[in-house]
PDB file of C-alpha atoms in Angstrom:
ATOM      1  CA  MET A  29       0.128  -0.016  -0.037  1.00 48.00           C
ATOM      2  CA  THR A  30       1.356   3.375  -0.726  1.00 50.00           C
ATOM      3  CA  LEU A  31       1.525   6.551   1.219  1.00 47.00           C
ATOM      4  CA  GLU A  32      -0.887   8.232  -0.994  1.00 53.00           C
ATOM      5  CA  ALA A  33      -3.522   5.508  -0.657  1.00 52.00           C
ATOM      6  CA  GLU A  34      -3.444   5.842   3.066  1.00 56.00           C
ATOM      7  CA  LEU A  35      -4.124   9.620   3.120  1.00 54.00           C
ATOM      8  CA  PRO A  36      -7.793  10.498   3.537  1.00 57.00           C
ATOM      9  CA  GLU A  37      -9.503  12.538   0.858  1.00 58.00           C
ATOM     10  CA  PRO A  38      -9.654  16.134   1.441  1.00 55.00           C
ATOM     11  CA  ARG A  39     -12.784  17.329   2.816  1.00 55.00           C
ATOM     12  CA  ASN A  40     -14.381  20.905   2.546  1.00 53.00           C
ATOM     13  CA  GLU A  41     -14.888  22.315   5.977  1.00 53.00           C
ATOM     14  CA  ASP A  42     -17.755  24.483   4.918  1.00 54.00           C
ATOM     15  CA  HIS A  43     -19.816  21.658   3.190  1.00 52.00           C
ATOM     16  CA  GLY A  44     -20.722  18.271   3.789  1.00 53.00           C
ATOM     17  CA  PRO A  45     -19.751  15.671   1.245  1.00 52.00           C
ATOM     18  CA  ASP A  46     -23.048  15.997  -0.752  1.00 55.00           C
ATOM     19  CA  GLU A  47     -23.296  19.780  -0.634  1.00 54.00           C
ATOM     20  CA  PRO A  48     -22.151  21.888  -3.488  1.00 54.00           C
ATOM     21  CA  ALA A  49     -19.631  24.302  -3.198  1.00 54.00           C
ATOM     22  CA  GLU A  50     -20.745  27.754  -2.333  1.00 56.00           C
ATOM     23  CA  GLN A  51     -21.768  30.040  -5.236  1.00 54.00           C
ATOM     24  CA  PRO A  52     -20.769  33.645  -5.344  1.00 56.00           C
ATOM     25  CA  ARG A  53     -23.579  35.675  -3.965  1.00 59.00           C
ATOM     26  CA  GLY A  54     -25.138  38.255  -6.359  1.00 54.00           C
ATOM     27  CA  ARG A  55     -27.434  41.213  -5.481  1.00 60.00           C
ATOM     28  CA  ARG A  56     -30.678  40.210  -4.482  1.00 63.00           C
ATOM     29  CA  ARG A  57     -33.507  41.444  -6.679  1.00 64.00           C
ATOM     30  CA  ARG A  58     -36.197  43.502  -5.030  1.00 61.00           C
ATOM     31  CA  SER A  59     -39.827  42.321  -5.610  1.00 63.00           C
ATOM     32  CA  PRO A  60     -41.786  44.516  -8.073  1.00 61.00           C
ATOM     33  CA  TRP A  61     -44.567  44.114  -5.444  1.00 61.00           C
ATOM     34  CA  VAL A  62     -42.242  46.631  -3.388  1.00 56.00           C
ATOM     35  CA  THR A  63     -40.642  48.720  -5.814  1.00 66.00           C
ATOM     36  CA  ILE A  64     -43.898  49.676  -7.745  1.00 68.00           C
ATOM     37  CA  PRO A  65     -46.190  50.700  -4.742  1.00 72.00           C
ATOM     38  CA  ALA A  66     -42.985  52.625  -3.219  1.00 66.00           C
ATOM     39  CA  GLY A  67     -42.803  54.578  -6.526  1.00 68.00           C
ATOM     40  CA  VAL A  68     -46.605  55.240  -6.713  1.00 70.00           C
ATOM     41  CA  VAL A  69     -46.357  56.662  -3.195  1.00 70.00           C
ATOM     42  CA  LEU A  70     -43.304  58.725  -4.012  1.00 70.00           C
ATOM     43  CA  GLY A  71     -45.152  60.061  -7.254  1.00 69.00           C
ATOM     44  CA  LEU A  72     -48.243  61.024  -5.239  1.00 70.00           C
ATOM     45  CA  LEU A  73     -46.143  62.736  -2.510  1.00 74.00           C
ATOM     46  CA  LEU A  74     -44.383  64.768  -5.094  1.00 75.00           C
ATOM     47  CA  ILE A  75     -47.795  65.671  -6.984  1.00 71.00           C
ATOM     48  CA  ALA A  76     -49.098  66.702  -3.381  1.00 72.00           C
ATOM     49  CA  VAL A  77     -46.171  68.965  -2.799  1.00 74.00           C
ATOM     50  CA  LEU A  78     -45.532  70.391  -6.241  1.00 82.00           C
ATOM     51  CA  THR A  79     -49.142  71.019  -7.252  1.00 85.00           C
ATOM     52  CA  PRO A  80     -49.885  73.662  -4.482  1.00 87.00           C
ATOM     53  CA  LEU A  81     -46.381  75.293  -4.934  1.00 90.00           C
ATOM     54  CA  THR A  82     -46.972  75.621  -8.767  1.00 91.00           C
ATOM     55  CA  VAL A  83     -50.505  77.146  -8.143  1.00 91.00           C
ATOM     56  CA  GLY A  84     -49.092  79.370  -5.685  1.00 92.00           C
ATOM     57  CA  ALA A  85     -46.415  80.764  -8.003  1.00 94.00           C
ATOM     58  CA  ARG A  86     -49.060  81.267 -10.709  1.00 94.00           C
ATOM     59  CA  ILE A  87     -51.311  83.194  -8.275  1.00 94.00           C
ATOM     60  CA  TRP A  88     -48.248  85.259  -7.224  1.00 93.00           C
ATOM     61  CA  TYR A  89     -47.392  85.935 -10.975  1.00 94.00           C
ATOM     62  CA  GLN A  90     -50.724  86.964 -11.941  1.00 94.00           C
ATOM     63  CA  ALA A  91     -51.294  89.381  -8.922  1.00 92.00           C
ATOM     64  CA  ARG A  92     -48.477  91.353 -10.368  1.00 92.00           C
ATOM     65  CA  GLN A  93     -50.158  91.732 -13.944  1.00 94.00           C
ATOM     66  CA  ASP A  94     -52.198  94.681 -14.843  1.00 95.00           C
ATOM     67  CA  GLU A  95     -53.986  93.537 -17.901  1.00 95.00           C
ATOM     68  CA  ARG A  96     -55.819  96.041 -19.931  1.00 96.00           C
ATOM     69  CA  PRO A  97     -56.952  94.789 -23.303  1.00 97.00           C
ATOM     70  CA  ARG A  98     -59.742  96.484 -25.136  1.00 98.00           C
ATOM     71  CA  SER A  99     -62.969  94.670 -23.717  1.00 98.00           C
ATOM     72  CA  ASP A 100     -66.746  94.589 -24.034  1.00 98.00           C
ATOM     73  CA  ALA A 101     -66.917  95.580 -20.174  1.00 98.00           C
ATOM     74  CA  ILE A 102     -65.207  95.866 -16.894  1.00 98.00           C
ATOM     75  CA  ILE A 103     -66.594  93.582 -14.222  1.00 98.00           C
ATOM     76  CA  VAL A 104     -66.273  94.789 -10.498  1.00 98.00           C
ATOM     77  CA  LEU A 105     -66.478  91.748  -8.168  1.00 96.00           C
ATOM     78  CA  GLY A 106     -68.403  92.469  -5.198  1.00 93.00           C
ATOM     79  CA  ALA A 107     -67.309  93.351  -1.511  1.00 91.00           C
ATOM     80  CA  ALA A 108     -69.158  94.457   1.469  1.00 91.00           C
ATOM     81  CA  GLN A 109     -71.681  97.341   1.445  1.00 93.00           C
ATOM     82  CA  TYR A 110     -73.010  99.146   4.303  1.00 92.00           C
ATOM     83  CA  ASN A 111     -76.808  99.787   4.045  1.00 91.00           C
ATOM     84  CA  GLY A 112     -75.995 101.048   0.367  1.00 92.00           C
ATOM     85  CA  GLU A 113     -72.820 102.578   1.059  1.00 94.00           C
ATOM     86  CA  PRO A 114     -69.712 100.707  -0.468  1.00 95.00           C
ATOM     87  CA  SER A 115     -67.199  99.565   1.855  1.00 92.00           C
ATOM     88  CA  PRO A 116     -63.530 100.984   1.570  1.00 92.00           C
ATOM     89  CA  THR A 117     -62.580  97.737  -0.447  1.00 91.00           C
ATOM     90  CA  LEU A 118     -65.623  97.998  -2.742  1.00 94.00           C
ATOM     91  CA  ARG A 119     -64.983 101.834  -3.368  1.00 94.00           C
ATOM     92  CA  TRP A 120     -61.310 101.059  -4.290  1.00 94.00           C
ATOM     93  CA  ARG A 121     -62.365  98.402  -6.797  1.00 96.00           C
ATOM     94  CA  LEU A 122     -65.082 100.861  -8.199  1.00 97.00           C
ATOM     95  CA  GLN A 123     -62.533 103.783  -8.412  1.00 96.00           C
ATOM     96  CA  HIS A 124     -60.251 101.345 -10.306  1.00 96.00           C
ATOM     97  CA  ALA A 125     -62.898 100.432 -12.650  1.00 97.00           C
ATOM     98  CA  LEU A 126     -63.836 104.068 -13.256  1.00 98.00           C
ATOM     99  CA  ASP A 127     -60.230 104.841 -14.138  1.00 97.00           C
ATOM    100  CA  LEU A 128     -60.263 101.946 -16.721  1.00 98.00           C
ATOM    101  CA  TYR A 129     -63.539 103.066 -18.103  1.00 98.00           C
ATOM    102  CA  ARG A 130     -62.104 106.609 -18.441  1.00 97.00           C
ATOM    103  CA  ASP A 131     -59.121 105.330 -20.180  1.00 97.00           C
ATOM    104  CA  GLY A 132     -61.212 103.688 -22.737  1.00 97.00           C
ATOM    105  CA  VAL A 133     -60.527 100.123 -21.837  1.00 98.00           C
ATOM    106  CA  ALA A 134     -64.074  99.080 -22.153  1.00 98.00           C
ATOM    107  CA  PRO A 135     -67.430 101.115 -22.788  1.00 98.00           C
ATOM    108  CA  ALA A 136     -69.435  99.583 -20.017  1.00 98.00           C
ATOM    109  CA  ILE A 137     -68.954  98.674 -16.369  1.00 98.00           C
ATOM    110  CA  VAL A 138     -70.724  95.457 -14.839  1.00 98.00           C
ATOM    111  CA  THR A 139     -71.073  95.262 -10.974  1.00 98.00           C
ATOM    112  CA  VAL A 140     -71.869  92.034  -9.408  1.00 97.00           C
ATOM    113  CA  GLY A 141     -72.891  90.626  -6.035  1.00 95.00           C
ATOM    114  CA  GLY A 142     -75.976  89.902  -4.218  1.00 93.00           C
ATOM    115  CA  LYS A 143     -76.940  90.523  -0.588  1.00 88.00           C
ATOM    116  CA  ALA A 144     -76.823  88.716   2.846  1.00 83.00           C
ATOM    117  CA  PRO A 145     -80.043  87.849   4.777  1.00 84.00           C
ATOM    118  CA  GLY A 146     -81.334  91.090   6.244  1.00 85.00           C
ATOM    119  CA  ASP A 147     -79.596  93.433   4.000  1.00 87.00           C
ATOM    120  CA  ASN A 148     -81.738  96.031   2.083  1.00 92.00           C
ATOM    121  CA  TYR A 149     -79.187  96.623  -0.597  1.00 94.00           C
ATOM    122  CA  THR A 150     -76.948  94.332  -2.896  1.00 95.00           C
ATOM    123  CA  GLU A 151     -73.278  94.822  -3.562  1.00 96.00           C
ATOM    124  CA  ALA A 152     -74.011  95.140  -7.313  1.00 97.00           C
ATOM    125  CA  GLY A 153     -76.673  97.852  -6.618  1.00 97.00           C
ATOM    126  CA  SER A 154     -74.583  99.853  -4.251  1.00 97.00           C
ATOM    127  CA  GLY A 155     -71.561  99.583  -6.683  1.00 97.00           C
ATOM    128  CA  ARG A 156     -73.773 100.847  -9.760  1.00 97.00           C
ATOM    129  CA  THR A 157     -75.296 103.763  -7.615  1.00 97.00           C
ATOM    130  CA  TRP A 158     -71.841 104.801  -6.580  1.00 97.00           C
ATOM    131  CA  LEU A 159     -70.418 104.920 -10.312  1.00 98.00           C
ATOM    132  CA  ILE A 160     -73.332 106.807 -11.446  1.00 97.00           C
ATOM    133  CA  GLU A 161     -73.780 109.320  -8.720  1.00 96.00           C
ATOM    134  CA  LYS A 162     -69.918 109.738  -7.658  1.00 95.00           C
ATOM    135  CA  GLY A 163     -68.397 108.594 -10.730  1.00 96.00           C
ATOM    136  CA  GLY A 164     -70.425 110.400 -13.328  1.00 97.00           C
ATOM    137  CA  VAL A 165     -70.952 107.307 -15.628  1.00 97.00           C
ATOM    138  CA  PRO A 166     -74.027 107.460 -17.598  1.00 98.00           C
ATOM    139  CA  ALA A 167     -76.660 105.104 -16.141  1.00 97.00           C
ATOM    140  CA  ASP A 168     -76.867 103.168 -19.363  1.00 97.00           C
ATOM    141  CA  ARG A 169     -73.119 102.119 -19.126  1.00 98.00           C
ATOM    142  CA  VAL A 170     -73.457 100.547 -15.820  1.00 98.00           C
ATOM    143  CA  VAL A 171     -74.976  97.137 -15.644  1.00 98.00           C
ATOM    144  CA  ALA A 172     -75.861  95.503 -12.032  1.00 97.00           C
ATOM    145  CA  VAL A 173     -76.029  91.737 -11.765  1.00 97.00           C
ATOM    146  CA  PRO A 174     -77.210  91.574  -8.138  1.00 95.00           C
ATOM    147  CA  VAL A 175     -76.673  87.757  -7.974  1.00 91.00           C
ATOM    148  CA  GLY A 176     -74.136  85.607  -6.010  1.00 90.00           C
ATOM    149  CA  ARG A 177     -72.670  85.226  -2.522  1.00 87.00           C
ATOM    150  CA  ASP A 178     -69.264  84.071  -3.844  1.00 91.00           C
ATOM    151  CA  THR A 179     -67.355  84.536  -6.854  1.00 92.00           C
ATOM    152  CA  LEU A 180     -68.578  81.492  -8.770  1.00 94.00           C
ATOM    153  CA  GLY A 181     -72.164  82.619  -8.353  1.00 94.00           C
ATOM    154  CA  SER A 182     -71.429  86.083  -9.427  1.00 95.00           C
ATOM    155  CA  LEU A 183     -69.473  85.127 -12.435  1.00 96.00           C
ATOM    156  CA  ARG A 184     -72.052  82.552 -13.436  1.00 96.00           C
ATOM    157  CA  ALA A 185     -74.470  85.082 -13.630  1.00 96.00           C
ATOM    158  CA  ALA A 186     -72.410  87.553 -15.212  1.00 97.00           C
ATOM    159  CA  GLY A 187     -71.765  85.012 -17.961  1.00 97.00           C
ATOM    160  CA  ALA A 188     -75.420  84.695 -18.456  1.00 97.00           C
ATOM    161  CA  GLU A 189     -75.607  88.549 -18.851  1.00 97.00           C
ATOM    162  CA  PHE A 190     -72.796  88.678 -21.270  1.00 98.00           C
ATOM    163  CA  ASP A 191     -74.491  85.968 -23.396  1.00 97.00           C
ATOM    164  CA  ARG A 192     -77.736  87.817 -23.361  1.00 97.00           C
ATOM    165  CA  ARG A 193     -75.897  91.173 -24.491  1.00 97.00           C
ATOM    166  CA  GLY A 194     -73.583  89.380 -27.039  1.00 97.00           C
ATOM    167  CA  TRP A 195     -70.551  90.340 -25.129  1.00 98.00           C
ATOM    168  CA  SER A 196     -67.636  87.922 -24.856  1.00 97.00           C
ATOM    169  CA  SER A 197     -64.513  89.821 -23.172  1.00 98.00           C
ATOM    170  CA  ALA A 198     -63.972  91.668 -19.829  1.00 98.00           C
ATOM    171  CA  VAL A 199     -61.398  92.950 -17.599  1.00 98.00           C
ATOM    172  CA  ILE A 200     -61.901  91.767 -13.912  1.00 98.00           C
ATOM    173  CA  VAL A 201     -61.320  94.167 -11.076  1.00 97.00           C
ATOM    174  CA  SER A 202     -60.564  92.543  -7.810  1.00 94.00           C
ATOM    175  CA  ASP A 203     -57.858  92.000  -5.298  1.00 91.00           C
ATOM    176  CA  PRO A 204     -54.480  91.018  -6.778  1.00 92.00           C
ATOM    177  CA  TRP A 205     -54.259  87.586  -5.391  1.00 91.00           C
ATOM    178  CA  HIS A 206     -57.787  86.916  -6.681  1.00 92.00           C
ATOM    179  CA  GLY A 207     -56.858  87.303 -10.363  1.00 94.00           C
ATOM    180  CA  LEU A 208     -56.003  83.699 -11.199  1.00 96.00           C
ATOM    181  CA  ARG A 209     -59.205  82.118  -9.868  1.00 95.00           C
ATOM    182  CA  SER A 210     -61.628  84.841 -11.179  1.00 96.00           C
ATOM    183  CA  LYS A 211     -60.217  84.608 -14.634  1.00 97.00           C
ATOM    184  CA  LYS A 212     -60.618  80.692 -14.381  1.00 96.00           C
ATOM    185  CA  MET A 213     -64.297  80.972 -13.450  1.00 96.00           C
ATOM    186  CA  ALA A 214     -65.130  83.513 -15.941  1.00 97.00           C
ATOM    187  CA  ALA A 215     -63.544  81.629 -18.771  1.00 96.00           C
ATOM    188  CA  ASP A 216     -65.509  78.661 -17.665  1.00 96.00           C
ATOM    189  CA  HIS A 217     -68.591  80.636 -18.028  1.00 96.00           C
ATOM    190  CA  GLY A 218     -67.939  82.080 -21.461  1.00 96.00           C
ATOM    191  CA  ILE A 219     -66.116  85.321 -20.771  1.00 97.00           C
ATOM    192  CA  GLU A 220     -62.569  85.870 -22.197  1.00 97.00           C
ATOM    193  CA  ALA A 221     -61.330  87.629 -19.135  1.00 97.00           C
ATOM    194  CA  ALA A 222     -58.149  89.693 -18.169  1.00 97.00           C
ATOM    195  CA  ALA A 223     -57.342  90.845 -14.738  1.00 97.00           C
ATOM    196  CA  SER A 224     -56.669  94.532 -13.438  1.00 97.00           C
ATOM    197  CA  PRO A 225     -56.233  94.491  -9.892  1.00 95.00           C
ATOM    198  CA  THR A 226     -56.481  97.308  -7.376  1.00 92.00           C
ATOM    199  CA  ARG A 227     -53.331  97.987  -5.207  1.00 84.00           C
ATOM    200  CA  SER A 228     -54.925  99.193  -2.198  1.00 75.00           C
ATOM    201  CA  GLY A 229     -56.324  97.452   0.782  1.00 64.00           C
ATOM    202  CA  PRO A 230     -55.341  94.999   3.470  1.00 59.00           C
ATOM    203  CA  SER A 231     -54.335  92.264   1.005  1.00 52.00           C
ATOM    204  CA  VAL A 232     -51.271  94.169  -0.031  1.00 58.00           C
ATOM    205  CA  GLN A 233     -50.144  95.790   3.193  1.00 61.00           C
ATOM    206  CA  THR A 234     -47.314  93.389   4.464  1.00 67.00           C
ATOM    207  CA  ARG A 235     -45.329  90.347   3.098  1.00 71.00           C
ATOM    208  CA  GLU A 236     -46.928  88.108   6.005  1.00 77.00           C
ATOM    209  CA  THR A 237     -50.317  89.199   4.791  1.00 79.00           C
ATOM    210  CA  GLN A 238     -49.675  88.556   1.146  1.00 81.00           C
ATOM    211  CA  PHE A 239     -48.520  85.222   2.017  1.00 85.00           C
ATOM    212  CA  ASP A 240     -51.563  84.506   3.935  1.00 86.00           C
ATOM    213  CA  TYR A 241     -53.782  85.588   0.887  1.00 88.00           C
ATOM    214  CA  ILE A 242     -51.657  83.325  -1.417  1.00 90.00           C
ATOM    215  CA  VAL A 243     -52.110  80.314   0.863  1.00 91.00           C
ATOM    216  CA  ARG A 244     -55.901  81.016   0.879  1.00 91.00           C
ATOM    217  CA  GLU A 245     -56.297  81.505  -2.815  1.00 93.00           C
ATOM    218  CA  THR A 246     -54.057  78.394  -3.600  1.00 92.00           C
ATOM    219  CA  GLY A 247     -56.607  76.070  -1.659  1.00 91.00           C
ATOM    220  CA  ALA A 248     -59.667  78.068  -3.028  1.00 92.00           C
ATOM    221  CA  TYR A 249     -58.165  77.668  -6.419  1.00 93.00           C
ATOM    222  CA  LEU A 250     -57.588  73.936  -6.197  1.00 92.00           C
ATOM    223  CA  SER A 251     -61.017  73.482  -4.808  1.00 90.00           C
ATOM    224  CA  TYR A 252     -62.631  74.947  -7.796  1.00 92.00           C
ATOM    225  CA  VAL A 253     -60.382  73.251 -10.278  1.00 88.00           C
ATOM    226  CA  LEU A 254     -60.612  69.803  -8.579  1.00 89.00           C
ATOM    227  CA  LEU A 255     -64.054  69.886  -7.385  1.00 85.00           C
ATOM    228  CA  GLY A 256     -65.970  72.411  -9.063  1.00 78.00           C
ATOM    229  CA  LYS A 257     -66.841  74.315  -5.951  1.00 72.00           C
ATOM    230  CA  SER A 258     -66.399  77.754  -4.778  1.00 70.00           C
ATOM    231  CA  VAL A 259     -64.941  77.705  -1.199  1.00 63.00           C
ATOM    232  CA  GLN A 260     -65.499  80.738   0.827  1.00 58.00           C
ATOM    233  CA  VAL A 261     -62.082  81.364   2.223  1.00 49.00           C
ATOM    234  CA  PRO A 262     -61.912  83.508   5.448  1.00 45.00           C
ATOM    235  CA  ASN A 263     -61.414  86.750   3.627  1.00 43.00           C
ATOM    236  CA  GLU A 264     -64.285  86.014   1.443  1.00 42.00           C
ATOM    237  CA  THR A 265     -66.613  85.866   4.459  1.00 36.00           C
ATOM    238  CA  ILE A 266     -67.812  89.148   5.409  1.00 39.00           C
ATOM    239  CA  ARG A 267     -70.000  90.202   8.698  1.00 36.00           C
ATOM    240  CA  ARG A 268     -72.742  92.237   7.260  1.00 37.00           C
ATOM    241  CA  ILE A 269     -74.143  95.181   9.457  1.00 34.00           C
ATOM    242  CA  ASN A 270     -76.811  97.765   8.793  1.00 36.00           C
ATOM    243  CA  ILE A 271     -75.641 101.082   9.873  1.00 36.00           C
ATOM    244  CA  ASP A 272     -75.814 104.716   9.082  1.00 37.00           C
ATOM    245  CA  PRO A 273     -73.939 105.253   5.861  1.00 37.00           C
ATOM    246  CA  SER A 274     -72.485 108.587   7.062  1.00 38.00           C
ATOM    247  CA  VAL A 275     -70.401 106.402   9.605  1.00 39.00           C
ATOM    248  CA  ALA A 276     -69.606 103.159   7.654  1.00 39.00           C
ATOM    249  CA  PRO A 277     -66.263 104.315   6.279  1.00 39.00           C
ATOM    250  CA  SER A 278     -64.757 104.880   9.572  1.00 37.00           C
ATOM    251  CA  GLY A 279     -65.650 101.575  10.860  1.00 38.00           C
ATOM    252  CA  ALA A 280     -65.221  99.479   7.837  1.00 38.00           C
ATOM    253  CA  PRO A 281     -61.502  98.892   7.647  1.00 37.00           C
ATOM    254  CA  SER A 282     -61.340  96.898  10.842  1.00 38.00           C
ATOM    255  CA  GLU A 283     -63.480  94.096   9.376  1.00 40.00           C
ATOM    256  CA  PRO A 284     -61.826  91.438   7.084  1.00 39.00           C
ATOM    257  CA  GLN A 285     -62.168  92.449   3.522  1.00 41.00           C
ATOM    258  CA  PRO A 286     -63.393  89.790   0.895  1.00 43.00           C
ATOM    259  CA  SER A 287     -61.506  88.474  -1.991  1.00 44.00           C
ATOM    260  CA  ARG A 288     -64.832  87.892  -3.884  1.00 49.00           C
TER     261      ARG A 288
END
């Protein structure tokens, strides 16, 4: 017997005699049942974050535009009135519309806005009276549409009035941050709209105030686009009171002003 025959066969210390040698490990593949849902969730999160940011940026950009194309009429969106006397916010809007009218932007002015329960006057009627009596606009050049307790209701009624008169274009006068939403609503009711905002009032006082209005309008715009609803954001909700018109201006500024 030789020495080589007496030696035992070499044995792999890691494997039994019947086990194959360990193969090099590759990267374990992730199951598509994990990666696909994770990608969907990530995509939804990106949409949830980027959509409001994009809308807010559009609202900010639109607020800085002053669009004055030649149009069929100027639409003044409603704001508070006090027993027939326009609030400061409504007067600023009416004055701006009057300036546009005098500059030849449009041959007519349309005031919109209904009234709260218990009120004796509508926002549209109060605005029309002011334009005629204080602004000197001929009565046949001012149309009151006394309908709507929010932007959507008012512009829906304005769209019907435009259709009846054969008008198709308008310049909307409101607060700066309201421009994008009001243009969208007007377009959905057959009005080719531009926006020429006022530059007075609480909505443009400080950077903090401006940010607050942009956040509110972003929510209101998305609510309309996604759900078809006009949500009354806090600055659209006004406490109506009947007081002596002669003292209305002094008390009015303390109330929250609308973006209607």
